[in-house]
Amino acid sequence: MAEQSSPAKQSRLDYLDNLRSFALLLGLAFHVAIVYAAIIIYPLRNDDRSIAFDVFGEWVHLFRMPMFFVLSGYFTERIYLSKTLKEFLKLRALRIILPLIPGIILFAPMQYYVNALQEGYQGNYFKFLWEEFLLKNPAPSHLWFILYLALYTFLYLGVRPVASRIGTFILPSSRYGEEGSTTRSSVKWETLLIAGIWCTIWTCCINYFFLKDEKYLNIEPVQFIYDFSFFLFGSFLIGKENTILKGKIDRFEIILLGFLSFLFFGLFYWVSTIDPYWSYFGYTGFGMRILHIFLKCLGGWIWIAFFIRLFQVFFNKTSKLSSYLRESSLPVYLIHHPISLGVGFLVVSTGLSIWIKFSLHIFLVYAVTFLVYHYIIRDSNFWLTVLGNKGISFKRNK
């Protein structure tokens, strides 16, 4: 650990905070789009569907949550190094664990209720909430990532002594630290390749034993390990930020990252049609599944690096708007799902065309969710605490 620099001496990277908010708020668009997708299965589905929404959904899925977990892993390690263990656990409890249980009770059941209605359930929502959800199978719905983060916090504390050694071994500071990464332009690309291989190895190992959609106590082993590999690698980047998270901005590098991002997504999407991820490992051959996962992992990392560079160029300042979005992103994401399903249930029943439905649906979801946040949650210490903003009321400037 002597090789790692102290996070307390590092300046705040505003664009990473803005990027994390972007990753959360993009989830609203994702959940609207998959209502109209042809292949992606979702409790609420429009009768008229388009493959364009499947492509959008796969694109978002490729980088959004991996990016969120990379940043979570990085900031988790940064907080751990700058706080006592008691302070660290308190912050994690307020930010992650506290909103988990009330979030599941208040915001998760709507997805399962809509699904039950489509299967012929006749009871009202409150009867379903008690008899079918709370008593039988309370599940996190769109809050699964908070459940995973809560588990990652305790898992990380257990594996951190070993993980930090692994991180130092695969990313030695002599080459990937602040000094080495500024003198060798190739280390950025090397780091992306190492990150892609790292995540590929862990995902292949778990996928060999478990199918993608297998679930135990609301945990999907393949998704859990896949996301944890991104989380862990994010923690490896302390003291090596110039490899991916910051550093000199090269416009040619941004253009090249953009080109590679679309190239890898196209290759990933093509391979995923040949080797469906829900199938068992080796369904179309071990080599094809390994290639599939490699394109998924490395493609995700390239998109992450691309967005980091874009935000470093265009969203590297703190303004009233960026502060508002950073403060609102987690509460807005937590509460949006029942709103999206409720609005969508009404919109899909209309006779409008699919694109008008989608446009109306996405506009209403963002508008209604932010209105609820702004007028009910924003100035309430109670709701901010319940929704993970640590009880700090971000009041409007008067």
XYZ file of C-alpha atoms in Angstrom:
398
model
C 0.000 0.000 0.000
C 3.005 2.258 0.205
C 2.799 2.680 -3.565
C -0.630 4.270 -3.438
C -0.960 8.015 -3.114
C -3.158 9.494 -0.443
C -6.561 10.506 -1.793
C -6.715 13.293 0.754
C -4.071 15.172 -1.283
C -5.902 14.768 -4.589
C -8.139 17.462 -5.984
C -11.789 16.669 -6.530
C -12.498 15.295 -9.986
C -15.783 17.046 -10.708
C -16.271 15.393 -14.073
C -16.242 11.941 -12.453
C -19.001 13.018 -10.070
C -20.917 14.364 -13.077
C -20.286 11.129 -14.974
C -21.606 9.037 -12.103
C -24.788 11.133 -12.109
C -25.071 10.671 -15.867
C -24.805 6.888 -15.440
C -27.646 6.913 -12.924
C -29.929 9.271 -14.859
C -29.415 7.360 -18.114
C -31.181 4.489 -16.360
C -34.493 6.335 -16.719
C -34.162 6.341 -20.509
C -33.119 2.683 -20.474
C -36.187 1.571 -18.535
C -38.473 3.506 -20.884
C -36.809 2.172 -24.040
C -37.083 -1.505 -23.142
C -40.876 -1.194 -22.900
C -40.772 -0.864 -26.698
C -37.968 -3.395 -27.362
C -38.642 -6.406 -29.569
C -36.398 -8.937 -27.814
C -35.594 -7.653 -24.321
C -38.157 -9.024 -21.861
C -39.725 -6.522 -19.461
C -42.897 -6.678 -17.314
C -44.505 -3.860 -19.317
C -44.390 -4.223 -23.112
C -45.928 -2.232 -25.935
C -47.779 -4.241 -28.587
C -45.797 -2.600 -31.400
C -42.066 -3.059 -30.805
C -38.833 -2.156 -32.600
C -35.373 -3.746 -32.669
C -33.929 -0.214 -32.448
C -34.790 -0.179 -28.737
C -33.033 -3.525 -28.257
C -29.886 -2.060 -29.811
C -30.179 0.990 -27.566
C -30.732 -1.212 -24.516
C -27.727 -3.422 -25.290
C -25.585 -0.326 -25.871
C -26.563 1.204 -22.542
C -26.101 -2.124 -20.769
C -22.591 -2.495 -22.185
C -21.159 0.456 -20.266
C -23.646 2.109 -17.896
C -23.543 -0.148 -14.841
C -19.887 -1.181 -15.374
C -19.019 2.523 -15.422
C -21.025 3.079 -12.255
C -19.265 0.203 -10.495
C -15.803 1.327 -11.661
C -16.417 4.762 -10.156
C -17.941 3.197 -7.031
C -14.885 0.997 -6.564
C -12.536 3.918 -7.065
C -14.362 6.209 -4.639
C -14.826 3.367 -2.135
C -11.049 2.853 -1.944
C -10.471 6.601 -1.879
C -12.851 7.000 1.069
C -11.361 3.966 2.820
C -7.863 5.475 2.652
C -9.001 8.868 3.932
C -11.287 7.730 6.803
C -11.170 5.508 9.822
C -12.932 2.155 9.513
C -15.776 3.441 11.703
C -16.201 6.549 9.535
C -16.035 4.459 6.375
C -18.759 2.069 7.552
C -20.943 4.953 8.692
C -20.710 6.665 5.303
C -21.435 3.410 3.439
C -24.363 2.660 5.735
C -25.943 6.081 5.190
C -25.343 6.117 1.451
C -26.074 2.510 0.529
C -27.484 0.282 3.254
C -29.994 2.733 4.759
C -31.985 3.327 1.542
C -31.993 -0.348 0.577
C -34.848 -1.670 2.748
C -37.278 1.284 2.472
C -36.368 1.522 -1.216
C -37.346 -2.100 -1.829
C -40.635 -1.675 0.060
C -41.594 1.650 -1.510
C -40.260 1.546 -5.074
C -39.585 -2.060 -6.118
C -43.031 -3.751 -5.958
C -44.569 -1.865 -8.891
C -42.564 -3.861 -11.454
C -43.849 -7.151 -10.085
C -47.395 -5.833 -9.708
C -47.529 -4.801 -13.370
C -46.237 -8.224 -14.330
C -48.882 -9.880 -12.128
C -51.649 -7.768 -13.714
C -50.588 -8.919 -17.165
C -50.739 -12.516 -15.941
C -54.306 -12.066 -14.699
C -53.904 -10.974 -11.057
C -57.152 -9.376 -9.829
C -56.194 -7.857 -6.474
C -55.340 -4.227 -5.775
C -51.799 -2.960 -5.334
C -51.800 -2.957 -1.517
C -53.094 -6.510 -1.346
C -50.378 -7.561 -3.771
C -47.736 -5.636 -1.802
C -48.515 -7.506 1.406
C -49.587 -10.964 0.278
C -47.508 -11.559 -2.851
C -44.465 -9.320 -2.391
C -43.578 -8.807 1.265
C -44.746 -12.197 2.555
C -43.568 -14.324 -0.354
C -40.747 -12.818 -2.354
C -39.441 -9.306 -1.629
C -37.087 -8.511 -4.516
C -35.008 -5.416 -5.304
C -36.208 -4.748 -8.886
C -34.206 -1.773 -10.249
C -32.520 -1.380 -6.843
C -30.449 -4.530 -7.370
C -27.330 -2.389 -7.794
C -27.726 -1.001 -4.256
C -28.040 -4.545 -2.915
C -24.873 -5.442 -4.809
C -23.041 -2.340 -3.556
C -23.999 -3.154 0.017
C -22.636 -6.682 -0.419
C -19.558 -5.392 -2.242
C -18.761 -3.120 0.699
C -18.432 -6.013 3.131
C -16.908 -8.350 0.556
C -14.342 -5.704 -0.335
C -13.288 -5.265 3.278
C -12.642 -9.009 3.407
C -10.704 -9.318 0.158
C -9.001 -5.916 0.195
C -5.645 -7.138 1.626
C -5.361 -9.622 -1.241
C -7.001 -7.368 -3.846
C -4.608 -4.494 -3.164
C -1.641 -6.823 -3.730
C -3.161 -8.059 -6.982
C -3.782 -4.475 -8.079
C -0.172 -3.562 -7.345
C 1.026 -6.642 -9.244
C -0.965 -6.110 -12.439
C -0.653 -2.298 -12.363
C 2.787 -1.588 -10.838
C 3.233 2.068 -9.925
C 6.616 2.176 -11.621
C 4.828 1.937 -14.976
C 1.206 2.873 -14.321
C 1.619 5.390 -11.493
C 1.514 9.151 -11.923
C 5.095 9.482 -13.176
C 5.180 6.386 -15.373
C 1.838 7.023 -17.069
C 2.841 10.547 -18.092
C 6.101 9.443 -19.721
C 4.652 6.460 -21.632
C 1.639 7.146 -23.843
C 1.048 3.422 -24.378
C 0.129 2.746 -20.737
C -3.416 4.065 -21.215
C -4.118 1.475 -23.894
C -2.302 -1.190 -21.910
C -4.470 -0.430 -18.890
C -7.667 -0.765 -20.932
C -6.483 -4.116 -22.296
C -5.489 -5.348 -18.820
C -8.863 -4.208 -17.441
C -10.710 -6.018 -20.236
C -8.742 -9.228 -19.677
C -9.216 -8.983 -15.891
C -13.004 -8.720 -16.188
C -13.104 -11.390 -18.909
C -11.294 -13.947 -16.745
C -13.630 -13.504 -13.776
C -16.771 -13.442 -15.909
C -15.761 -16.548 -17.877
C -14.966 -18.426 -14.671
C -18.341 -17.713 -13.082
C -20.273 -18.222 -16.343
C -18.707 -21.677 -16.733
C -20.526 -22.798 -13.569
C -23.694 -20.662 -13.695
C -26.093 -19.547 -16.407
C -26.515 -15.811 -16.892
C -30.028 -15.622 -15.419
C -29.625 -18.080 -12.552
C -30.606 -16.422 -9.300
C -30.104 -17.318 -5.635
C -31.649 -15.111 -2.920
C -32.056 -12.344 -5.520
C -28.378 -12.574 -6.483
C -27.376 -13.521 -10.014
C -23.869 -15.043 -9.681
C -22.752 -14.157 -13.232
C -23.911 -10.530 -12.977
C -22.595 -10.246 -9.422
C -19.039 -11.339 -10.271
C -19.028 -9.463 -13.578
C -19.873 -6.172 -11.858
C -17.549 -6.897 -8.936
C -14.636 -7.304 -11.351
C -15.252 -3.732 -12.569
C -15.653 -2.538 -8.972
C -12.327 -4.105 -7.941
C -10.445 -2.731 -10.912
C -11.816 0.718 -10.119
C -10.188 0.407 -6.695
C -6.872 -0.489 -8.378
C -6.818 2.944 -10.041
C -5.966 4.851 -6.849
C -2.599 6.459 -7.563
C -2.897 5.427 -11.209
C -5.590 7.878 -12.266
C -3.646 9.101 -15.309
C -4.183 5.749 -17.012
C -7.958 6.052 -17.379
C -9.554 8.497 -14.947
C -7.642 11.674 -15.775
C -4.501 12.957 -17.457
C -3.605 14.980 -20.526
C -6.464 15.331 -22.999
C -5.554 14.304 -26.529
C -8.251 15.028 -29.122
C -6.929 12.292 -31.395
C -7.224 9.895 -28.466
C -10.866 10.889 -27.958
C -11.634 10.363 -31.662
C -9.878 6.988 -31.638
C -11.726 5.937 -28.468
C -15.000 6.961 -30.067
C -14.257 4.925 -33.190
C -13.190 1.877 -31.157
C -16.260 2.226 -28.923
C -18.668 1.863 -31.819
C -16.515 -0.830 -33.439
C -16.463 -2.973 -30.303
C -20.160 -2.475 -29.697
C -20.905 -3.572 -33.253
C -18.711 -6.660 -32.883
C -20.207 -7.454 -29.484
C -23.760 -7.121 -30.760
C -23.006 -9.314 -33.780
C -21.378 -12.032 -31.656
C -24.253 -11.897 -29.147
C -26.656 -12.895 -31.941
C -24.498 -15.951 -32.668
C -23.831 -16.874 -29.040
C -26.863 -15.810 -26.938
C -25.630 -14.959 -23.464
C -28.520 -16.750 -21.750
C -27.228 -20.069 -23.127
C -24.764 -22.266 -21.265
C -21.002 -21.753 -21.518
C -19.827 -23.504 -24.665
C -23.272 -23.529 -26.328
C -21.632 -22.430 -29.587
C -18.108 -23.379 -28.535
C -15.840 -22.241 -25.725
C -13.928 -19.916 -28.029
C -17.070 -18.092 -29.112
C -18.277 -17.564 -25.537
C -14.834 -16.312 -24.433
C -14.778 -13.922 -27.418
C -18.322 -12.811 -26.553
C -17.384 -12.006 -22.963
C -14.080 -10.397 -23.979
C -15.852 -8.043 -26.395
C -18.417 -7.283 -23.707
C -15.786 -6.497 -21.072
C -13.219 -4.660 -23.206
C -15.968 -2.863 -25.109
C -17.402 -1.669 -21.809
C -14.003 -0.365 -20.717
C -13.442 1.475 -23.992
C -16.830 3.171 -23.684
C -16.006 4.072 -20.067
C -12.694 5.643 -21.127
C -14.445 7.486 -23.966
C -17.080 8.995 -21.681
C -14.477 9.919 -19.077
C -12.550 11.882 -21.703
C -15.717 13.561 -22.999
C -16.754 14.620 -19.510
C -13.219 15.755 -18.740
C -13.421 18.116 -21.745
C -17.019 19.323 -21.555
C -18.259 18.744 -17.984
C -15.267 19.495 -15.786
C -16.780 22.368 -13.847
C -19.181 22.721 -10.963
C -22.233 24.812 -11.771
C -25.676 25.152 -10.238
C -27.024 22.689 -12.781
C -24.262 20.095 -12.309
C -24.550 20.368 -8.518
C -28.302 19.943 -8.748
C -27.981 16.872 -10.961
C -25.330 15.319 -8.702
C -27.526 15.844 -5.660
C -30.673 14.585 -7.362
C -29.359 11.621 -9.387
C -29.575 8.913 -6.726
C -33.005 9.920 -5.300
C -34.367 10.406 -8.819
C -33.160 6.977 -9.908
C -34.582 5.324 -6.804
C -38.077 6.760 -7.258
C -38.358 6.749 -11.066
C -39.262 3.104 -11.635
C -42.834 3.052 -10.290
C -43.405 6.389 -12.042
C -42.067 4.971 -15.317
C -44.252 1.877 -15.054
C -47.334 3.868 -14.056
C -46.893 6.379 -16.871
C -46.020 3.609 -19.302
C -49.094 1.573 -18.364
C -51.226 4.532 -19.467
C -49.167 5.448 -22.542
C -48.983 1.961 -24.090
C -52.788 1.659 -23.894
C -53.235 4.592 -26.273
C -53.506 4.243 -30.036
C -50.488 6.428 -30.775
C -47.553 5.298 -32.906
C -44.596 3.635 -31.197
C -42.276 6.637 -31.602
C -44.846 9.109 -30.275
C -45.507 6.777 -27.343
C -41.797 6.515 -26.594
C -41.267 10.300 -26.834
C -44.265 11.019 -24.596
C -43.277 8.273 -22.157
C -39.679 9.413 -21.721
C -40.640 13.093 -21.417
C -43.238 12.393 -18.734
C -40.926 10.100 -16.757
C -38.133 12.664 -16.519
C -40.561 15.542 -15.916
C -42.687 13.857 -13.243
C -39.728 12.276 -11.452
C -37.797 15.535 -11.211
C -40.921 17.396 -10.103
C -41.408 14.884 -7.282
C -37.759 15.233 -6.310
C -37.761 19.040 -6.491
C -40.947 19.736 -4.548
C -41.165 16.798 -2.148
C -37.712 15.305 -1.601
C -35.142 18.036 -2.143
C -35.752 20.017 1.050
C -36.729 17.073 3.238
C -33.987 15.692 5.464
C -36.162 12.655 6.100
C -36.544 11.731 2.428
C -32.933 12.582 1.608
C -31.821 10.250 4.379
C -34.147 7.468 3.272
C -32.987 7.899 -0.323
C -29.268 7.806 0.414
C -28.201 11.450 0.466
C -26.991 11.220 4.071
C -29.642 13.486 5.525
C -28.087 16.630 4.120
C -30.750 18.963 2.821
C -29.536 20.588 -0.413
C -31.628 23.708 -0.100
C -32.140 26.145 -2.924
C -30.117 29.306 -2.742
C -32.312 32.133 -1.661
